[in-house]
Tab-separated table of C-alpha atoms in Angstrom:
chain	number	residue	atom	x	y	z
N	1	MET	CA	50.349	134.953	186.272
N	2	THR	CA	52.615	137.803	187.390
N	3	PRO	CA	53.716	139.770	184.338
N	4	THR	CA	57.359	139.978	183.316
N	5	VAL	CA	56.846	143.205	181.384
N	6	SER	CA	54.565	146.160	181.993
N	7	VAL	CA	53.947	147.748	178.600
N	8	ILE	CA	53.298	151.473	178.959
N	9	MET	CA	51.290	153.026	176.149
N	10	PRO	CA	50.297	156.708	176.261
N	11	ALA	CA	47.506	157.368	173.765
N	12	ARG	CA	45.908	160.581	172.582
N	13	ASP	CA	43.624	160.879	169.538
N	14	VAL	CA	44.892	157.713	167.840
N	15	GLU	CA	41.694	155.690	167.442
N	16	ASP	CA	42.774	154.634	163.943
N	17	LEU	CA	46.210	153.390	165.081
N	18	VAL	CA	46.008	152.165	168.673
N	19	GLY	CA	44.352	148.870	167.703
N	20	ALA	CA	47.335	147.860	165.571
N	21	ALA	CA	49.761	148.918	168.300
N	22	LEU	CA	47.905	146.801	170.842
N	23	ALA	CA	47.760	143.818	168.481
N	24	SER	CA	51.542	143.909	168.038
N	25	VAL	CA	52.018	144.012	171.823
N	26	LEU	CA	49.483	141.303	172.626
N	27	SER	CA	51.134	138.937	170.126
N	28	GLN	CA	54.294	138.857	172.283
N	29	ASN	CA	55.356	135.609	173.920
N	30	ALA	CA	56.321	137.251	177.243
N	31	PRO	CA	53.932	137.402	180.226
N	32	LEU	CA	52.785	140.987	180.220
N	33	GLU	CA	50.320	143.629	181.259
N	34	VAL	CA	49.451	146.542	179.005
N	35	LEU	CA	48.767	149.873	180.694
N	36	VAL	CA	47.168	152.220	178.172
N	37	VAL	CA	46.806	155.808	179.349
N	38	ASP	CA	44.137	157.694	177.436
N	39	ASP	CA	45.508	161.205	177.724
N	40	ALA	CA	42.211	163.116	177.336
N	41	SER	CA	41.556	161.997	173.767
N	42	ARG	CA	38.832	163.780	171.825
N	43	ASP	CA	38.131	160.835	169.519
N	44	GLY	CA	37.303	157.179	170.045
N	45	THR	CA	40.693	156.113	171.417
N	46	ALA	CA	39.325	155.146	174.832
N	47	ALA	CA	36.442	153.202	173.278
N	48	THR	CA	38.827	151.268	171.049
N	49	VAL	CA	41.047	150.338	174.001
N	50	THR	CA	38.011	149.416	176.121
N	51	ALA	CA	36.834	147.040	173.417
N	52	VAL	CA	40.238	145.337	173.274
N	53	ALA	CA	40.395	145.140	177.084
N	54	ALA	CA	36.978	143.449	177.192
N	55	GLY	CA	38.463	140.522	175.307
N	56	ASP	CA	41.913	140.451	176.921
N	57	PRO	CA	42.384	140.938	180.683
N	58	ARG	CA	46.042	141.857	180.166
N	59	VAL	CA	44.940	145.290	178.949
N	60	ARG	CA	44.065	148.028	181.444
N	61	LEU	CA	42.828	151.493	180.522
N	62	LEU	CA	44.006	154.344	182.750
N	63	GLN	CA	42.658	157.867	182.441
N	64	GLY	CA	45.204	160.643	182.016
N	65	ALA	CA	44.597	164.344	182.474
N	66	GLY	CA	45.824	165.546	179.085
N	67	ALA	CA	49.107	166.701	180.626
N	68	GLY	CA	51.314	165.166	177.928
N	69	PRO	CA	53.323	161.985	177.346
N	70	GLY	CA	55.606	162.376	180.366
N	71	ALA	CA	52.725	162.595	182.815
N	72	ALA	CA	50.900	159.727	181.068
N	73	ARG	CA	53.972	157.485	181.246
N	74	ASN	CA	54.529	158.321	184.908
N	75	LEU	CA	50.918	157.385	185.686
N	76	ALA	CA	51.464	153.987	184.089
N	77	LEU	CA	54.875	153.510	185.736
N	78	ARG	CA	53.315	154.005	189.158
N	79	ALA	CA	50.760	151.307	188.358
N	80	ALA	CA	53.269	148.867	186.807
N	81	ARG	CA	53.571	145.477	188.537
N	82	ALA	CA	56.282	143.829	186.427
N	83	PRO	CA	60.062	143.905	186.954
N	84	TRP	CA	60.522	145.398	183.481
N	85	ALA	CA	58.736	148.356	181.885
N	86	ALA	CA	58.567	148.895	178.123
N	87	VAL	CA	57.215	152.040	176.489
N	88	VAL	CA	55.378	151.465	173.211
N	89	ASP	CA	53.797	154.547	171.692
N	90	ALA	CA	50.221	154.112	170.510
N	91	ASP	CA	51.060	154.814	166.864
N	92	ASP	CA	54.020	152.423	166.740
N	93	LEU	CA	54.470	148.642	166.434
N	94	ILE	CA	56.836	146.042	167.858
N	95	ALA	CA	58.115	142.825	166.303
N	96	ARG	CA	56.931	139.440	167.524
N	97	GLY	CA	59.192	138.123	170.280
N	98	ARG	CA	60.845	141.481	170.936
N	99	LEU	CA	59.983	141.779	174.621
N	100	ALA	CA	61.055	138.232	175.555
N	101	ARG	CA	64.341	138.742	173.679
N	102	LEU	CA	65.142	142.019	175.438
N	103	VAL	CA	64.199	140.682	178.870
N	104	ALA	CA	66.448	137.643	178.345
N	105	LEU	CA	69.323	139.941	177.352
N	106	GLY	CA	68.737	142.154	180.353
N	107	GLU	CA	68.721	139.235	182.773
N	108	ASP	CA	71.753	137.547	181.181
N	109	LEU	CA	73.807	140.747	181.140
N	110	GLY	CA	72.638	142.183	184.454
N	111	ALA	CA	71.445	145.331	182.698
N	112	ASP	CA	69.053	147.983	183.978
N	113	LEU	CA	68.115	149.185	180.486
N	114	VAL	CA	68.134	147.227	177.217
N	115	ALA	CA	67.386	148.723	173.797
N	116	ASP	CA	67.338	147.438	170.256
N	117	ASN	CA	67.536	149.320	166.991
N	118	LEU	CA	64.331	150.544	165.410
N	119	THR	CA	62.876	150.791	161.942
N	120	ALA	CA	61.312	154.070	160.872
N	121	PHE	CA	58.317	153.643	158.601
N	122	TYR	CA	56.141	156.190	156.860
N	123	PRO	CA	52.487	156.561	155.839
N	124	ASP	CA	53.518	157.610	152.314
N	125	GLU	CA	55.803	155.754	149.922
N	126	THR	CA	59.076	156.696	151.655
N	127	PRO	CA	61.088	153.485	152.135
N	128	ASP	CA	61.527	152.082	155.630
N	129	HIS	CA	64.987	152.501	157.119
N	130	SER	CA	66.957	151.458	160.185
N	131	TRP	CA	67.257	154.344	162.614
N	132	LEU	CA	70.870	153.679	163.636
N	133	SER	CA	72.668	152.833	160.403
N	134	THR	CA	76.315	153.718	161.061
N	135	PRO	CA	78.879	150.940	161.671
N	136	ALA	CA	79.177	151.879	165.346
N	137	TRP	CA	75.654	150.568	165.945
N	138	ALA	CA	75.762	147.431	163.777
N	139	ILE	CA	76.992	145.365	166.735
N	140	ALA	CA	75.791	144.587	170.240
N	141	ARG	CA	77.460	146.916	172.722
N	142	PRO	CA	77.110	148.716	176.025
N	143	ILE	CA	75.951	152.326	176.067
N	144	ASP	CA	77.753	154.251	178.771
N	145	LEU	CA	77.296	157.871	179.757
N	146	ARG	CA	80.027	159.113	177.444
N	147	ALA	CA	78.679	157.260	174.396
N	148	TYR	CA	75.172	158.485	175.142
N	149	LEU	CA	76.219	162.129	175.354
N	150	GLU	CA	78.465	161.956	172.276
N	151	ALA	CA	75.864	160.327	170.007
N	152	GLY	CA	73.771	162.753	168.013
N	153	VAL	CA	76.366	165.553	168.195
N	154	GLY	CA	79.027	166.605	165.702
N	155	GLU	CA	80.259	163.787	163.461
N	156	ALA	CA	77.893	161.370	165.259
N	157	ARG	CA	74.840	163.577	164.659
N	158	ALA	CA	73.069	160.747	162.805
N	159	ASP	CA	73.219	158.508	165.879
N	160	GLN	CA	70.113	159.739	167.676
N	161	LEU	CA	69.982	157.403	170.679
N	162	GLY	CA	67.188	159.339	172.344
N	163	TYR	CA	64.697	157.793	169.922
N	164	LEU	CA	65.411	154.257	171.133
N	165	LYS	CA	62.799	152.606	173.346
N	166	PRO	CA	64.698	150.626	176.005
N	167	ILE	CA	63.005	148.295	178.427
N	168	MET	CA	63.800	149.427	181.989
N	169	ARG	CA	64.024	147.702	185.355
N	170	THR	CA	61.253	149.202	187.421
N	171	ALA	CA	63.161	148.476	190.656
N	172	PHE	CA	66.106	150.583	189.416
N	173	LEU	CA	63.837	153.506	188.506
N	174	ARG	CA	62.077	153.406	191.868
N	175	ARG	CA	65.254	152.959	193.886
N	176	HIS	CA	66.713	156.115	192.344
N	177	GLY	CA	63.463	158.102	192.253
N	178	LEU	CA	63.531	158.351	188.465
N	179	ALA	CA	60.500	159.386	186.435
N	180	TYR	CA	59.772	161.263	183.220
N	181	ASP	CA	60.119	165.046	183.226
N	182	GLU	CA	56.510	166.120	182.738
N	183	THR	CA	57.498	169.506	181.309
N	184	LEU	CA	58.897	167.788	178.201
N	185	THR	CA	56.881	166.583	175.239
N	186	ILE	CA	60.004	166.229	173.058
N	187	GLY	CA	63.166	164.528	174.292
N	188	GLU	CA	61.591	163.004	177.386
N	189	ASP	CA	63.096	159.569	176.624
N	190	PHE	CA	66.592	161.002	176.208
N	191	ASP	CA	66.271	162.937	179.452
N	192	LEU	CA	65.165	159.953	181.539
N	193	VAL	CA	67.863	157.641	180.176
N	194	LEU	CA	70.531	160.310	180.736
N	195	ARG	CA	69.520	160.629	184.386
N	196	ALA	CA	69.440	156.831	184.728
N	197	LEU	CA	72.984	156.571	183.361
N	198	ALA	CA	74.093	159.332	185.725
N	199	ALA	CA	72.642	157.220	188.564
N	200	GLY	CA	74.753	154.244	187.497
N	201	ALA	CA	72.416	152.302	185.200
N	202	VAL	CA	73.907	149.514	183.070
N	203	TYR	CA	72.602	150.044	179.526
N	204	ARG	CA	73.006	147.437	176.761
N	205	TYR	CA	72.179	147.699	173.068
N	206	SER	CA	71.269	145.015	170.524
N	207	PRO	CA	71.346	145.830	166.766
N	208	GLU	CA	68.178	143.912	165.785
N	209	CYS	CA	65.332	146.166	164.662
N	210	GLY	CA	62.480	145.166	166.971
N	211	TYR	CA	60.651	148.474	167.298
N	212	ARG	CA	58.772	150.051	164.380
N	213	TYR	CA	58.606	153.824	164.718
N	214	ARG	CA	55.857	155.494	162.701
N	215	ARG	CA	56.913	158.820	161.194
N	216	ARG	CA	53.838	160.934	160.568
N	217	ALA	CA	53.290	164.648	160.202
N	218	GLY	CA	50.803	164.855	163.065
N	219	SER	CA	53.000	163.269	165.733
N	220	ILE	CA	54.489	165.327	168.548
N	221	SER	CA	58.052	164.632	167.400
N	222	HIS	CA	57.282	166.405	164.102
N	223	ARG	CA	56.048	169.546	165.859
N	224	ILE	CA	59.163	170.699	167.682
N	225	ASP	CA	59.119	174.433	168.321
N	226	THR	CA	60.977	177.104	170.250
N	227	GLU	CA	59.114	176.391	173.486
N	228	GLN	CA	59.994	172.691	173.403
N	229	LEU	CA	63.632	173.397	172.548
N	230	GLN	CA	63.805	175.814	175.471
N	231	ARG	CA	62.392	173.153	177.810
N	232	MET	CA	64.886	170.585	176.516
N	233	SER	CA	67.736	173.036	177.110
N	234	THR	CA	66.490	173.767	180.614
N	235	ALA	CA	66.202	170.058	181.457
N	236	LEU	CA	69.703	169.275	180.187
N	237	ALA	CA	71.210	172.247	182.012
N	238	ALA	CA	69.589	171.055	185.239
N	239	THR	CA	71.131	167.591	184.815
N	240	VAL	CA	74.703	168.713	184.144
N	241	GLY	CA	75.480	169.199	187.832
N	242	ALA	CA	74.498	165.604	188.619
N	243	LEU	CA	76.929	164.181	186.061
N	244	PRO	CA	80.462	162.986	186.827
N	245	ALA	CA	83.056	165.706	186.258
N	246	ASP	CA	84.495	164.026	183.139
N	247	ALA	CA	81.042	163.911	181.499
N	248	ARG	CA	80.173	167.561	182.027
N	249	PRO	CA	82.128	168.918	179.033
N	250	LEU	CA	80.230	166.492	176.773
N	251	ALA	CA	76.931	167.623	178.259
N	252	ALA	CA	77.970	171.256	177.793
N	253	ARG	CA	78.740	170.551	174.138
N	254	ARG	CA	75.343	168.949	173.710
N	255	LEU	CA	73.706	171.905	175.434
N	256	ALA	CA	75.443	174.274	173.005
N	257	VAL	CA	73.971	172.318	170.075
N	258	LEU	CA	70.495	172.551	171.617
N	259	LYS	CA	70.881	176.293	172.068
N	260	ALA	CA	71.925	176.627	168.420
N	261	ASP	CA	68.838	174.593	167.448
N	262	LEU	CA	66.749	176.996	169.528
N	263	GLN	CA	68.347	180.011	167.855
N	264	PHE	CA	67.605	178.568	164.416
N	265	ALA	CA	63.987	177.751	165.358
N	266	ARG	CA	63.543	181.375	166.447
N	267	LEU	CA	65.076	182.553	163.162
N	268	VAL	CA	62.610	180.459	161.162
N	269	ALA	CA	59.710	181.757	163.285
N	270	ASP	CA	60.855	185.349	162.719
N	271	LEU	CA	61.149	184.818	158.963
N	272	LYS	CA	57.664	183.332	158.800
N	273	ALA	CA	56.285	186.236	160.842
N	274	GLY	CA	58.061	188.833	158.708
N	275	ALA	CA	60.117	190.047	161.677
N	276	VAL	CA	62.960	191.436	159.588
N	277	ALA	CA	65.153	193.034	162.264
N	278	PRO	CA	65.589	189.988	164.579
N	279	ALA	CA	65.988	187.683	161.559
N	280	ALA	CA	68.705	189.948	160.142
N	281	ARG	CA	70.551	189.896	163.475
N	282	ALA	CA	70.413	186.085	163.614
N	283	LEU	CA	71.678	185.817	160.043
N	284	ARG	CA	74.913	187.543	161.033
N	285	SER	CA	75.877	184.115	162.359
N	286	ARG	CA	77.621	181.926	159.778
N	287	GLU	CA	76.102	178.818	161.377
N	288	MET	CA	72.576	180.221	161.061
N	289	ARG	CA	73.174	181.019	157.372
N	290	MET	CA	74.482	177.483	156.781
N	291	ARG	CA	71.495	175.961	158.571
N	292	LEU	CA	69.067	178.059	156.553
N	293	ARG	CA	70.673	176.989	153.260
N	294	GLN	CA	70.571	173.338	154.340
N	295	ALA	CA	66.905	173.613	155.336
N	296	ALA	CA	66.093	175.199	151.974
N	297	ARG	CA	67.873	172.391	150.098
N	298	GLU	CA	66.063	169.724	152.118
N	299	GLY	CA	62.702	171.426	151.627
N	300	PHE	CA	63.247	171.662	147.873
N	301	ALA	CA	64.285	167.987	147.713
N	302	ALA	CA	61.153	166.948	149.612
N	303	ARG	CA	58.914	168.957	147.283
N	304	LEU	CA	60.668	167.452	144.264
N	305	ARG	CA	60.063	163.916	145.568
N	306	ARG	CA	56.359	164.676	146.019
N	307	VAL	CA	56.099	166.033	142.475
N	308	ARG	CA	57.856	162.956	141.058
N	309	ARG	CA	55.483	160.626	142.890
N	310	ARG	CA	52.464	162.477	141.481
N	311	LEU	CA	53.879	162.235	137.964
N	312	GLN	CA	54.535	158.508	138.132
N	313	PRO	CA	52.124	156.533	135.926
N	314	GLY	CA	49.533	154.290	137.592
């Protein structure tokens, strides 16, 4: 049977988690193939996937070169046979029926990308929560270029659309020569969707939480640093020229936020390294002082929560 969905799963050093991710995918009621890219794991990830593949011909193991998630996803995209591609990270889970539901929406609405909300869950006792929780995202709606650029900035900073995992029409991606930017290991989803929207993609959103996003300290998204922020800034700056004229001011605003994030990351690195002079220069900025105070408050609150959990009886 020809698959309806090609599930793309980059995997690196997740032997303890990839089995659960695969089980959640293989329980779907849509015809699918699962393309797992072992991205030069140093543990038993490949062996775990091989064992699953031996019992289910829908699973294929591809060998990556350790070049990061963008390169691993592109390898799987080139091998994908289905009209829809869905990225599921190897430490995450998806709800039963999610893929069939999103494909049906995409076909009914003539969309090129379809996303649902996601639930963030944690390995400790932090409660699960919906990722998009503001009223703007409690309803089904289109996501156009303007909405995509505005979300996550300013008053809408909580609306981080780049974390969503849309299913994508493979024909649209190939027709427009779209692939993941392999220089990015943070923000690669946001970058690809932005370029798809600039190419005219129709993007629809559904508020159901069908994707379960695991928040863990060891994941790439928890290790953002100055190098990654610089790459994200470079990628966004390169895309601005391809945007319609009325969208460029929004992209410029977003780029300014990224550059401020980069400046703050450098400040934190300087403080940790004891580089007093550059840190003092950065702290002349009111925004940097405000960010540092906010980070200190959040760090104290996190430490206080950990202490309270340890003191709880039982």
